[in-house]
Each structure stands twice: as structure tokens, then as C-alpha cells.
Amino acid sequence: MRPLASAEVADAAVRYIAGRQCRDGGFCFYRTAELEEPNLADTWFALSGLRWLGAPVPRADAVVRWLEGFDAQALHDEVLHHWVRSLQGLQSGWRPDAGTLARIAGLAQPAPEDGPGLSRTLGVLLGRVSLQAAFGLTRPQPALVQALLDHRREGAWGEPVANLQDTAAALRVLALLGVREVHAQTRQFVDARQSSALGFDNTATARYSRVDILCAGVDACALLEVPLQHAHKVREITLGAQRGDGAFADVPGALPDLQSHQSALRLLAALAQADARGVPAWLAP
């Protein structure tokens, strides 16, 4: 695999993650010498970032001990994802106990609804389906698949207007459910969002860029096998969002956190693994 960035960029990114680690092993993006509040979300994002970098986890045994201090049954569904996936990534072959596996298999999958709640629903679906897929617990869900497809308008998803982020989110969920249909209108919508100036535009009229929008465009192109037209610009904007301390923000000059950091690293890894056609790699979250 080609390196996702120069050694200087990658080393700085690793140092930023290591600097967010607390004494007990967990991670906190706003950690300081006086304040440590390790949490499961930041720990999952930190471990994911190290995975995309191919870097070892600092004090991995301490991270495992910290994670094992949680009661899985007391965790909220969304937080359960971070706990389970973190332990899975740290310990080869690890699986949760039978009760936790049963809970994961039985996670309710909310149906998408019209209106501003669509983005939130797609985010919940992605977290739950990806958790089930990590342990081979996904099952055919024709009603959910059809509901997702029914919310597509002229090939794309989005409220109040079709946008790249909601479209990519829907495509990610469908892919994890085993549906990789190639719809001509969806391909056309995604291809039309490619921009020589910004890498990708989120909508037909939007003219701004953020790393999360670039991530959506790269994922959509990967899942639909659409070659990137402006991979250099996508990479340039993403690298421009890295601060002097090694952290990647969502836009240049903004405050970073571990979520924006790992998203940028995942994007760079997908670009580094693009095929000969220029189609980026699909890296399941």
C-alpha cells in the first residue's frame, strides 16, 4: 500500500494522537496537563486514526484495561459501538460475550423519514449496521433497503435538497447491508459534484468545502466506482487542514478534534489506495 502522506505529515499526525492519551489509557481530544476526561468516542477515533496510519497503539495494554473497566450492558447503543470496536481493534480475534452479541444483533434500525431528521437517521443506521457487520451479524433487510431507496430523489438523497453528504451516508449503509447497486442517476449526481476548485461541492449550488464533504465525495466515488477527477485538489485541501501540532481540522484554521483527525486520515488512506482508474478505495468505517 502506498503511504497516505509524507513521513513528516504522518509522524505529526501520530504525535497528535499520542498527545491526546490520558494516564489511564483512554483518549480525550481536549486533554491538558490539568484536565483528563477520557471517553469512548475519542478513544475509538484515536484508534481508528492510528489504524489508517498503520501506527502502533501507545500503551495498548493500558487502553485495554481502561476499556475493560466498562460494563457493556450499561452503555448506550451509540457508545456501545465505540467500546466494542475499540476492543476488537486492539485484540485480534476478540468478540464480545454472548449477551452483548445478542444485543448487537437485535439493534433496532430506524426507518428514514422525510425532513431534517434524515441525516441523523442515516448516521444512526451507519453506526448500528457497521457494528453488526463487524461481527457478521447483518441480515437481509429488504424493507429497510426499500425505504432507503424510496428516499432517493432523482438519484440522490438529502433534505431539504439533495446533497453529497446524505447521499454518501445512504450509500455507506446500503453497502454494509450488501447492496452495491449502480444507479445511473446516482452516479451522475456524484460525478457532477466534483469540483476543480474545491474537490467536491456538497450540493448543486454550494460553493464551500470541508473535510467531511470531501470524505463523502470520496466514499461515494468508491462505492459507485466513479473515478476521481480532482484527486490532487482533494488531497491538497485535506493536507491544508493539518495544523502545526499535527492535528487535522475539518477546515484550515478551525479547531481540530479526534473525529475530524481520523476522518482526514481515512480520506488520505482511501486516496492512497486508489486503483488504476482513479477510483478510491472503499474503507468501511
XYZ file of C-alpha atoms in Angstrom:
285
model
C 0.000 0.000 0.000
C 1.283 3.463 -0.836
C 1.861 5.731 2.191
C -1.111 8.002 2.810
C 1.111 11.053 3.300
C 4.722 12.124 3.681
C 6.650 10.870 6.701
C 6.554 14.399 8.166
C 2.736 14.600 7.889
C 2.208 11.077 9.198
C 4.638 11.443 12.123
C 2.972 14.687 13.201
C -0.451 13.023 12.986
C 0.743 10.179 15.225
C 2.214 12.630 17.740
C -1.093 14.492 17.961
C -2.970 11.286 18.770
C -0.371 10.215 21.329
C -0.675 13.612 22.979
C -4.404 13.065 23.500
C -3.856 9.905 25.555
C -4.664 10.118 29.247
C -2.779 8.476 32.080
C -5.293 5.625 32.391
C -5.005 4.745 28.699
C -8.135 6.315 27.235
C -8.135 9.354 24.939
C -9.617 12.852 25.180
C -9.294 15.407 22.394
C -9.211 18.386 24.812
C -6.797 16.797 27.252
C -4.361 19.130 29.035
C -1.821 18.671 31.797
C -4.503 19.696 34.309
C -7.600 18.083 32.739
C -8.141 14.496 31.611
C -11.587 13.175 30.697
C -11.021 10.030 28.624
C -14.118 8.880 26.787
C -15.120 6.060 24.477
C -15.825 8.205 21.422
C -12.410 9.888 21.430
C -10.715 6.565 22.148
C -12.387 4.951 19.125
C -11.453 7.904 16.896
C -7.846 7.806 18.137
C -7.515 4.080 17.500
C -9.097 4.487 14.058
C -6.635 7.220 13.172
C -3.703 5.029 14.168
C -5.165 2.201 12.063
C -5.268 4.379 8.935
C -1.686 5.446 9.641
C -0.542 1.870 10.215
C 0.941 3.015 13.512
C 1.098 1.048 16.792
C -1.181 1.988 19.675
C 0.784 3.600 22.507
C 0.394 1.777 25.811
C -2.064 -0.658 24.241
C -2.311 -2.769 27.396
C -3.400 0.277 29.391
C -6.058 1.086 26.777
C -7.409 -2.464 27.040
C -7.519 -2.278 30.843
C -9.352 1.032 30.689
C -11.897 -0.335 28.226
C -12.433 -3.478 30.269
C -13.483 -1.296 33.186
C -16.791 -0.530 31.455
C -19.996 -2.532 31.868
C -21.191 -3.192 28.314
C -24.797 -3.619 29.420
C -24.841 -0.111 30.888
C -23.648 1.578 27.683
C -25.966 3.471 25.359
C -26.300 1.888 21.904
C -24.191 4.526 20.149
C -21.464 4.373 22.803
C -21.530 0.577 22.725
C -20.245 0.811 19.143
C -17.135 2.708 20.233
C -16.412 0.305 23.109
C -16.848 -2.872 21.086
C -14.969 -1.716 18.012
C -12.089 -0.403 20.131
C -11.590 -3.746 21.869
C -11.967 -5.584 18.570
C -9.222 -3.459 17.035
C -6.862 -3.926 19.955
C -7.202 -7.691 20.396
C -7.038 -9.972 17.363
C -9.998 -12.359 17.283
C -11.766 -10.644 20.178
C -15.543 -10.996 20.359
C -17.953 -9.712 22.997
C -19.833 -12.117 25.239
C -22.978 -13.871 24.046
C -25.295 -11.362 25.710
C -23.604 -8.387 24.072
C -23.582 -10.130 20.684
C -27.312 -10.764 21.031
C -27.864 -7.113 21.866
C -25.850 -6.035 18.813
C -27.759 -8.418 16.550
C -31.054 -7.042 17.853
C -30.277 -3.343 17.488
C -33.318 -1.574 16.018
C -32.778 0.014 12.624
C -34.802 3.245 12.348
C -36.529 3.834 9.026
C -35.556 7.037 7.216
C -38.090 9.832 7.354
C -38.665 12.926 5.260
C -37.455 16.153 6.786
C -34.395 17.426 8.635
C -34.098 14.219 10.648
C -32.875 12.262 7.628
C -29.181 12.998 8.263
C -29.474 11.961 11.901
C -31.265 8.731 10.964
C -28.628 7.851 8.385
C -25.918 8.418 10.997
C -27.627 6.116 13.490
C -28.126 3.474 10.814
C -24.465 3.612 9.799
C -23.249 3.144 13.357
C -25.558 0.225 14.074
C -25.167 -1.582 10.764
C -21.372 -1.193 10.819
C -21.320 -2.664 14.321
C -23.371 -5.657 13.189
C -21.215 -6.085 10.081
C -18.038 -6.139 12.200
C -19.201 -9.437 13.726
C -21.032 -10.931 10.738
C -24.425 -10.163 12.266
C -26.049 -8.305 9.392
C -29.106 -9.964 7.910
C -31.269 -9.342 4.841
C -33.438 -6.303 5.471
C -35.473 -5.780 2.299
C -37.919 -3.374 3.956
C -35.125 -1.100 5.203
C -33.316 -1.243 1.860
C -36.506 -0.318 0.036
C -37.201 2.521 2.474
C -33.720 3.902 1.815
C -34.162 3.642 -1.941
C -37.588 5.288 -1.725
C -35.972 8.381 -0.207
C -33.780 8.882 -3.231
C -34.853 11.846 -5.332
C -33.538 11.874 -8.898
C -30.689 9.643 -7.855
C -29.621 11.382 -4.644
C -30.577 11.735 -1.007
C -30.936 14.837 1.122
C -33.210 17.229 2.951
C -34.138 19.929 2.172
C -32.134 19.488 -1.048
C -30.133 16.591 -2.476
C -26.605 16.709 -1.113
C -23.412 14.713 -1.247
C -23.192 14.016 2.495
C -26.622 12.380 2.804
C -26.081 10.538 -0.469
C -22.769 9.097 0.726
C -24.306 8.171 4.088
C -27.102 6.244 2.376
C -24.625 4.511 0.070
C -22.455 3.502 3.053
C -25.440 1.928 4.832
C -26.585 0.123 1.684
C -23.076 -1.225 1.089
C -22.889 -2.640 4.613
C -26.280 -4.268 4.017
C -24.835 -5.933 0.923
C -26.453 -3.655 -1.652
C -24.000 -2.181 -4.148
C -26.373 -1.342 -6.962
C -25.076 1.126 -9.513
C -27.814 3.595 -10.366
C -27.083 5.824 -13.347
C -28.703 8.924 -11.815
C -26.781 8.481 -8.558
C -23.510 8.192 -10.443
C -24.401 11.315 -12.417
C -25.224 13.272 -9.253
C -21.949 12.310 -7.563
C -19.857 12.925 -10.665
C -21.472 16.358 -11.090
C -20.416 17.325 -7.551
C -16.723 17.012 -8.425
C -15.081 20.431 -8.488
C -11.714 21.540 -9.802
C -11.644 24.361 -7.247
C -12.908 22.570 -4.143
C -12.576 18.861 -4.835
C -16.304 18.374 -4.247
C -19.368 20.581 -3.788
C -21.989 19.359 -1.341
C -24.976 20.468 -3.451
C -25.622 21.790 -6.920
C -25.340 25.367 -5.637
C -22.966 25.121 -2.637
C -19.505 26.578 -3.090
C -17.557 25.694 0.048
C -15.503 22.760 1.156
C -14.815 20.864 4.368
C -13.013 17.612 5.018
C -16.292 15.872 5.864
C -17.687 16.852 2.451
C -14.523 15.567 0.777
C -14.901 12.312 2.742
C -18.468 11.996 1.460
C -17.364 12.548 -2.120
C -14.507 10.064 -1.900
C -16.728 7.398 -0.313
C -19.477 7.926 -2.877
C -16.983 7.627 -5.740
C -15.519 4.481 -4.185
C -18.905 2.807 -3.747
C -20.162 3.779 -7.218
C -16.784 3.204 -8.906
C -16.640 6.775 -10.182
C -13.062 7.892 -10.943
C -11.890 10.964 -9.077
C -11.409 13.908 -11.426
C -9.562 16.129 -8.959
C -7.793 13.824 -6.516
C -4.892 16.283 -6.265
C -7.230 19.069 -5.116
C -8.943 16.788 -2.582
C -5.570 15.840 -1.157
C -4.321 19.434 -1.205
C -7.314 20.765 0.739
C -7.145 17.904 3.234
C -3.436 18.369 3.905
C -4.065 22.100 4.236
C -6.349 21.367 7.201
C -3.438 19.956 9.241
C -2.178 22.301 11.927
C 1.353 22.719 13.147
C 0.739 20.313 16.031
C -0.165 17.559 13.563
C -3.948 17.683 14.099
C -6.361 17.719 11.183
C -9.347 20.044 11.481
C -12.456 19.991 9.297
C -11.336 23.189 7.537
C -7.986 25.004 7.562
C -7.690 27.184 10.625
C -10.504 25.542 12.593
C -10.155 23.801 15.933
C -9.480 20.069 15.466
C -10.717 17.092 17.401
C -10.002 13.392 17.156
C -13.054 12.775 14.969
C -12.010 15.290 12.302
C -8.448 13.984 12.606
C -9.320 10.354 11.900
C -11.732 11.365 9.112
C -8.945 13.178 7.297
C -6.597 10.224 7.752
C -9.232 7.798 6.447
C -9.718 10.029 3.394
C -5.988 10.148 2.693
C -5.775 6.360 3.058
C -8.602 5.912 0.538
C -6.788 8.166 -1.929
C -3.525 6.292 -1.404
C -5.252 3.018 -2.291
C -6.995 4.275 -5.446
C -6.952 1.854 -8.360
C -5.567 2.408 -11.855
C -8.850 4.018 -12.943
C -8.589 6.644 -10.221
C -11.382 5.093 -8.140
C -10.562 5.496 -4.429
C -10.715 2.562 -2.046
C -13.843 1.884 -0.002
C -12.647 1.747 3.596
C -15.556 0.584 5.721
C -15.839 2.659 8.899
